[in-house]
Amino acid sequence: MSLIPSFFGGRRSNVFDPFSLDVFDPFKDFPLSNSLSASFPELSRENSAFVTTRVDWKETPEAHVFKADLPGLKKEEVKVEIEDDRVLQISGERRVEKEDKNDQWHRVERSSGKFSRRFRLPENAKMDQVKANMENGVLTVTVPKEEVKKPEVKTIDISG
């Protein structure tokens, strides 16, 4: 018998966990929720990894710097692209871990599947000089900025 009722997140457990991060979903068993995830698979938790992939974007005097947390991914599993219309796209995929018939899973919290984040870059971005680096699960994309020339102001003497 479970100590955590099935209406708390739909998971049963033999151990009471007061600090569990299971989220109660009141619409889980509604027919609409199943048809919605079938119509829009990108909304389904099982089919979309890193829906909340965290990306920081800061602007320095020299560049726009993007940092994305991608723990456990190798650089070969991540793609950084620049589109003609000044859009930076960071995408990739975390593969599902191979399961053994003899394994007994107690909790699955790490997501798997494809992810994609897109950012429209400002006019001052040097699109041909973008650099990307992956270290310790953090992807850093640096987009240098063009120097903005301040308009030269010329004072005109007033005669008369």
PDB file of C-alpha atoms in Angstrom:
ATOM      1  CA  MET A   1       0.000   0.000   0.000  1.00  0.00           C
ATOM      2  CA  SER A   2       1.275   3.415  -0.922  1.00  0.00           C
ATOM      3  CA  LEU A   3       1.688   6.139   1.625  1.00  0.00           C
ATOM      4  CA  ILE A   4       1.396   8.777  -1.101  1.00  0.00           C
ATOM      5  CA  PRO A   5      -2.048   8.719  -2.718  1.00  0.00           C
ATOM      6  CA  SER A   6      -2.135   8.511  -6.496  1.00  0.00           C
ATOM      7  CA  PHE A   7      -3.800  11.934  -6.768  1.00  0.00           C
ATOM      8  CA  PHE A   8      -0.478  13.540  -5.745  1.00  0.00           C
ATOM      9  CA  GLY A   9       1.226  13.636  -9.125  1.00  0.00           C
ATOM     10  CA  GLY A  10      -0.062  10.231 -10.218  1.00  0.00           C
ATOM     11  CA  ARG A  11       2.979   8.388  -8.835  1.00  0.00           C
ATOM     12  CA  ARG A  12       2.831   5.663  -6.219  1.00  0.00           C
ATOM     13  CA  SER A  13       5.620   5.062  -3.774  1.00  0.00           C
ATOM     14  CA  ASN A  14       6.279   2.838  -0.800  1.00  0.00           C
ATOM     15  CA  VAL A  15       8.125   5.655   0.918  1.00  0.00           C
ATOM     16  CA  PHE A  16       6.590   8.885   2.132  1.00  0.00           C
ATOM     17  CA  ASP A  17       8.698  11.757   0.788  1.00  0.00           C
ATOM     18  CA  PRO A  18       7.591  15.133   2.190  1.00  0.00           C
ATOM     19  CA  PHE A  19      10.252  16.890   0.100  1.00  0.00           C
ATOM     20  CA  SER A  20       9.232  15.341  -3.198  1.00  0.00           C
ATOM     21  CA  LEU A  21       9.104  17.723  -6.131  1.00  0.00           C
ATOM     22  CA  ASP A  22       6.271  15.861  -7.819  1.00  0.00           C
ATOM     23  CA  VAL A  23       3.864  18.387  -9.267  1.00  0.00           C
ATOM     24  CA  PHE A  24       0.140  17.810  -9.012  1.00  0.00           C
ATOM     25  CA  ASP A  25      -1.483  17.973 -12.455  1.00  0.00           C
ATOM     26  CA  PRO A  26      -5.266  18.367 -12.108  1.00  0.00           C
ATOM     27  CA  PHE A  27      -5.754  17.935 -15.877  1.00  0.00           C
ATOM     28  CA  LYS A  28      -3.670  14.761 -16.225  1.00  0.00           C
ATOM     29  CA  ASP A  29      -6.637  12.420 -16.723  1.00  0.00           C
ATOM     30  CA  PHE A  30      -8.820  14.716 -18.831  1.00  0.00           C
ATOM     31  CA  PRO A  31      -9.433  13.504 -22.400  1.00  0.00           C
ATOM     32  CA  LEU A  32      -8.422  16.914 -23.742  1.00  0.00           C
ATOM     33  CA  SER A  33      -4.919  16.655 -22.243  1.00  0.00           C
ATOM     34  CA  ASN A  34      -4.233  13.409 -24.164  1.00  0.00           C
ATOM     35  CA  SER A  35      -5.508  14.769 -27.463  1.00  0.00           C
ATOM     36  CA  LEU A  36      -3.622  18.006 -26.873  1.00  0.00           C
ATOM     37  CA  SER A  37      -0.300  16.205 -26.413  1.00  0.00           C
ATOM     38  CA  ALA A  38      -1.054  14.105 -29.508  1.00  0.00           C
ATOM     39  CA  SER A  39      -1.754  17.248 -31.546  1.00  0.00           C
ATOM     40  CA  PHE A  40       1.203  19.140 -30.109  1.00  0.00           C
ATOM     41  CA  PRO A  41       3.920  16.631 -29.183  1.00  0.00           C
ATOM     42  CA  GLU A  42       6.278  19.472 -28.305  1.00  0.00           C
ATOM     43  CA  LEU A  43       4.060  20.186 -25.278  1.00  0.00           C
ATOM     44  CA  SER A  44       4.363  16.659 -23.942  1.00  0.00           C
ATOM     45  CA  ARG A  45       6.836  16.232 -21.093  1.00  0.00           C
ATOM     46  CA  GLU A  46       8.002  12.868 -22.381  1.00  0.00           C
ATOM     47  CA  ASN A  47       8.732  14.125 -25.897  1.00  0.00           C
ATOM     48  CA  SER A  48      10.409  17.435 -25.227  1.00  0.00           C
ATOM     49  CA  ALA A  49      13.626  17.790 -23.283  1.00  0.00           C
ATOM     50  CA  PHE A  50      15.038  20.981 -21.912  1.00  0.00           C
ATOM     51  CA  VAL A  51      11.803  22.877 -22.430  1.00  0.00           C
ATOM     52  CA  THR A  52      13.208  25.108 -19.757  1.00  0.00           C
ATOM     53  CA  THR A  53      16.813  25.097 -20.950  1.00  0.00           C
ATOM     54  CA  ARG A  54      18.282  28.056 -19.151  1.00  0.00           C
ATOM     55  CA  VAL A  55      20.157  30.583 -21.265  1.00  0.00           C
ATOM     56  CA  ASP A  56      21.715  33.812 -20.013  1.00  0.00           C
ATOM     57  CA  TRP A  57      22.279  36.649 -22.500  1.00  0.00           C
ATOM     58  CA  LYS A  58      24.506  39.518 -21.476  1.00  0.00           C
ATOM     59  CA  GLU A  59      25.842  42.397 -23.475  1.00  0.00           C
ATOM     60  CA  THR A  60      29.346  43.690 -22.870  1.00  0.00           C
ATOM     61  CA  PRO A  61      30.944  46.666 -24.639  1.00  0.00           C
ATOM     62  CA  GLU A  62      32.586  44.202 -27.070  1.00  0.00           C
ATOM     63  CA  ALA A  63      30.052  41.384 -27.559  1.00  0.00           C
ATOM     64  CA  HIS A  64      26.769  39.642 -26.858  1.00  0.00           C
ATOM     65  CA  VAL A  65      27.472  36.556 -24.720  1.00  0.00           C
ATOM     66  CA  PHE A  66      25.043  33.627 -24.403  1.00  0.00           C
ATOM     67  CA  LYS A  67      25.542  30.912 -21.774  1.00  0.00           C
ATOM     68  CA  ALA A  68      23.403  27.769 -21.808  1.00  0.00           C
ATOM     69  CA  ASP A  69      23.402  25.068 -19.140  1.00  0.00           C
ATOM     70  CA  LEU A  70      23.569  21.714 -20.940  1.00  0.00           C
ATOM     71  CA  PRO A  71      24.768  19.243 -18.302  1.00  0.00           C
ATOM     72  CA  GLY A  72      25.799  15.835 -19.533  1.00  0.00           C
ATOM     73  CA  LEU A  73      25.914  16.781 -23.216  1.00  0.00           C
ATOM     74  CA  LYS A  74      28.978  16.609 -25.431  1.00  0.00           C
ATOM     75  CA  LYS A  75      29.751  19.315 -27.956  1.00  0.00           C
ATOM     76  CA  GLU A  76      28.921  16.830 -30.746  1.00  0.00           C
ATOM     77  CA  GLU A  77      25.341  16.654 -29.436  1.00  0.00           C
ATOM     78  CA  VAL A  78      24.811  20.438 -29.634  1.00  0.00           C
ATOM     79  CA  LYS A  79      24.350  22.597 -32.730  1.00  0.00           C
ATOM     80  CA  VAL A  80      24.805  26.385 -32.926  1.00  0.00           C
ATOM     81  CA  GLU A  81      23.472  28.080 -36.075  1.00  0.00           C
ATOM     82  CA  ILE A  82      23.068  31.632 -37.358  1.00  0.00           C
ATOM     83  CA  GLU A  83      20.284  32.296 -39.838  1.00  0.00           C
ATOM     84  CA  ASP A  84      20.295  35.068 -42.443  1.00  0.00           C
ATOM     85  CA  ASP A  85      17.676  37.070 -40.604  1.00  0.00           C
ATOM     86  CA  ARG A  86      19.958  37.540 -37.567  1.00  0.00           C
ATOM     87  CA  VAL A  87      18.640  34.596 -35.554  1.00  0.00           C
ATOM     88  CA  LEU A  88      20.911  32.559 -33.287  1.00  0.00           C
ATOM     89  CA  GLN A  89      19.663  29.009 -32.747  1.00  0.00           C
ATOM     90  CA  ILE A  90      21.013  26.626 -30.123  1.00  0.00           C
ATOM     91  CA  SER A  91      19.687  23.071 -30.460  1.00  0.00           C
ATOM     92  CA  GLY A  92      20.554  19.485 -29.679  1.00  0.00           C
ATOM     93  CA  GLU A  93      19.355  16.229 -28.270  1.00  0.00           C
ATOM     94  CA  ARG A  94      19.905  14.142 -25.157  1.00  0.00           C
ATOM     95  CA  ARG A  95      19.413  10.460 -25.941  1.00  0.00           C
ATOM     96  CA  VAL A  96      17.345   8.196 -23.717  1.00  0.00           C
ATOM     97  CA  GLU A  97      19.516   6.030 -21.505  1.00  0.00           C
ATOM     98  CA  LYS A  98      19.494   2.359 -22.486  1.00  0.00           C
ATOM     99  CA  GLU A  99      17.243   0.335 -20.209  1.00  0.00           C
ATOM    100  CA  ASP A 100      17.992  -3.143 -18.967  1.00  0.00           C
ATOM    101  CA  LYS A 101      15.060  -5.512 -18.313  1.00  0.00           C
ATOM    102  CA  ASN A 102      16.480  -6.230 -14.855  1.00  0.00           C
ATOM    103  CA  ASP A 103      16.671  -2.559 -13.826  1.00  0.00           C
ATOM    104  CA  GLN A 104      14.101  -1.257 -11.389  1.00  0.00           C
ATOM    105  CA  TRP A 105      13.644   2.506 -11.684  1.00  0.00           C
ATOM    106  CA  HIS A 106      12.673   4.400  -8.542  1.00  0.00           C
ATOM    107  CA  ARG A 107      12.587   7.886 -10.030  1.00  0.00           C
ATOM    108  CA  VAL A 108      13.151   9.395 -13.475  1.00  0.00           C
ATOM    109  CA  GLU A 109      13.665  13.156 -13.384  1.00  0.00           C
ATOM    110  CA  ARG A 110      16.280  13.808 -16.052  1.00  0.00           C
ATOM    111  CA  SER A 111      14.707  14.701 -19.348  1.00  0.00           C
ATOM    112  CA  SER A 112      15.632  13.369 -22.751  1.00  0.00           C
ATOM    113  CA  GLY A 113      14.785  14.393 -26.273  1.00  0.00           C
ATOM    114  CA  LYS A 114      15.353  17.415 -28.482  1.00  0.00           C
ATOM    115  CA  PHE A 115      15.636  21.041 -27.456  1.00  0.00           C
ATOM    116  CA  SER A 116      15.902  24.332 -29.316  1.00  0.00           C
ATOM    117  CA  ARG A 117      16.262  27.972 -28.290  1.00  0.00           C
ATOM    118  CA  ARG A 118      16.211  30.925 -30.713  1.00  0.00           C
ATOM    119  CA  PHE A 119      17.306  34.536 -30.224  1.00  0.00           C
ATOM    120  CA  ARG A 120      16.996  37.486 -32.606  1.00  0.00           C
ATOM    121  CA  LEU A 121      20.301  39.317 -32.627  1.00  0.00           C
ATOM    122  CA  PRO A 122      20.528  43.117 -32.759  1.00  0.00           C
ATOM    123  CA  GLU A 123      21.758  45.062 -35.780  1.00  0.00           C
ATOM    124  CA  ASN A 124      25.234  45.590 -34.305  1.00  0.00           C
ATOM    125  CA  ALA A 125      26.060  41.843 -34.200  1.00  0.00           C
ATOM    126  CA  LYS A 126      28.997  40.676 -36.342  1.00  0.00           C
ATOM    127  CA  MET A 127      27.335  37.598 -37.793  1.00  0.00           C
ATOM    128  CA  ASP A 128      30.505  36.288 -39.458  1.00  0.00           C
ATOM    129  CA  GLN A 129      32.622  36.238 -36.273  1.00  0.00           C
ATOM    130  CA  VAL A 130      30.465  34.136 -33.899  1.00  0.00           C
ATOM    131  CA  LYS A 131      32.392  31.726 -31.663  1.00  0.00           C
ATOM    132  CA  ALA A 132      31.104  28.870 -29.475  1.00  0.00           C
ATOM    133  CA  ASN A 133      32.806  26.967 -26.654  1.00  0.00           C
ATOM    134  CA  MET A 134      31.589  24.074 -24.485  1.00  0.00           C
ATOM    135  CA  GLU A 135      33.152  23.507 -21.073  1.00  0.00           C
ATOM    136  CA  ASN A 136      31.833  21.572 -18.053  1.00  0.00           C
ATOM    137  CA  GLY A 137      28.310  21.362 -19.464  1.00  0.00           C
ATOM    138  CA  VAL A 138      28.065  25.100 -20.179  1.00  0.00           C
ATOM    139  CA  LEU A 139      27.853  26.297 -23.776  1.00  0.00           C
ATOM    140  CA  THR A 140      29.174  29.833 -24.302  1.00  0.00           C
ATOM    141  CA  VAL A 141      28.361  31.599 -27.581  1.00  0.00           C
ATOM    142  CA  THR A 142      30.099  34.936 -28.174  1.00  0.00           C
ATOM    143  CA  VAL A 143      28.767  37.282 -30.845  1.00  0.00           C
ATOM    144  CA  PRO A 144      31.103  40.274 -31.327  1.00  0.00           C
ATOM    145  CA  LYS A 145      29.583  43.710 -31.801  1.00  0.00           C
ATOM    146  CA  GLU A 146      30.355  46.272 -34.475  1.00  0.00           C
ATOM    147  CA  GLU A 147      31.547  49.584 -33.200  1.00  0.00           C
ATOM    148  CA  VAL A 148      28.773  52.079 -33.382  1.00  0.00           C
ATOM    149  CA  LYS A 149      30.162  55.278 -34.815  1.00  0.00           C
ATOM    150  CA  LYS A 150      28.847  58.274 -33.032  1.00  0.00           C
ATOM    151  CA  PRO A 151      27.654  60.911 -35.450  1.00  0.00           C
ATOM    152  CA  GLU A 152      30.132  63.709 -35.832  1.00  0.00           C
ATOM    153  CA  VAL A 153      28.661  67.002 -34.744  1.00  0.00           C
ATOM    154  CA  LYS A 154      29.910  70.092 -36.488  1.00  0.00           C
ATOM    155  CA  THR A 155      29.074  73.478 -35.081  1.00  0.00           C
ATOM    156  CA  ILE A 156      27.976  76.055 -37.657  1.00  0.00           C
ATOM    157  CA  ASP A 157      28.677  79.725 -37.025  1.00  0.00           C
ATOM    158  CA  ILE A 158      25.679  81.953 -37.370  1.00  0.00           C
ATOM    159  CA  SER A 159      26.340  85.132 -39.324  1.00  0.00           C
ATOM    160  CA  GLY A 160      24.483  88.349 -39.113  1.00  0.00           C
TER     161      GLY A 160
END
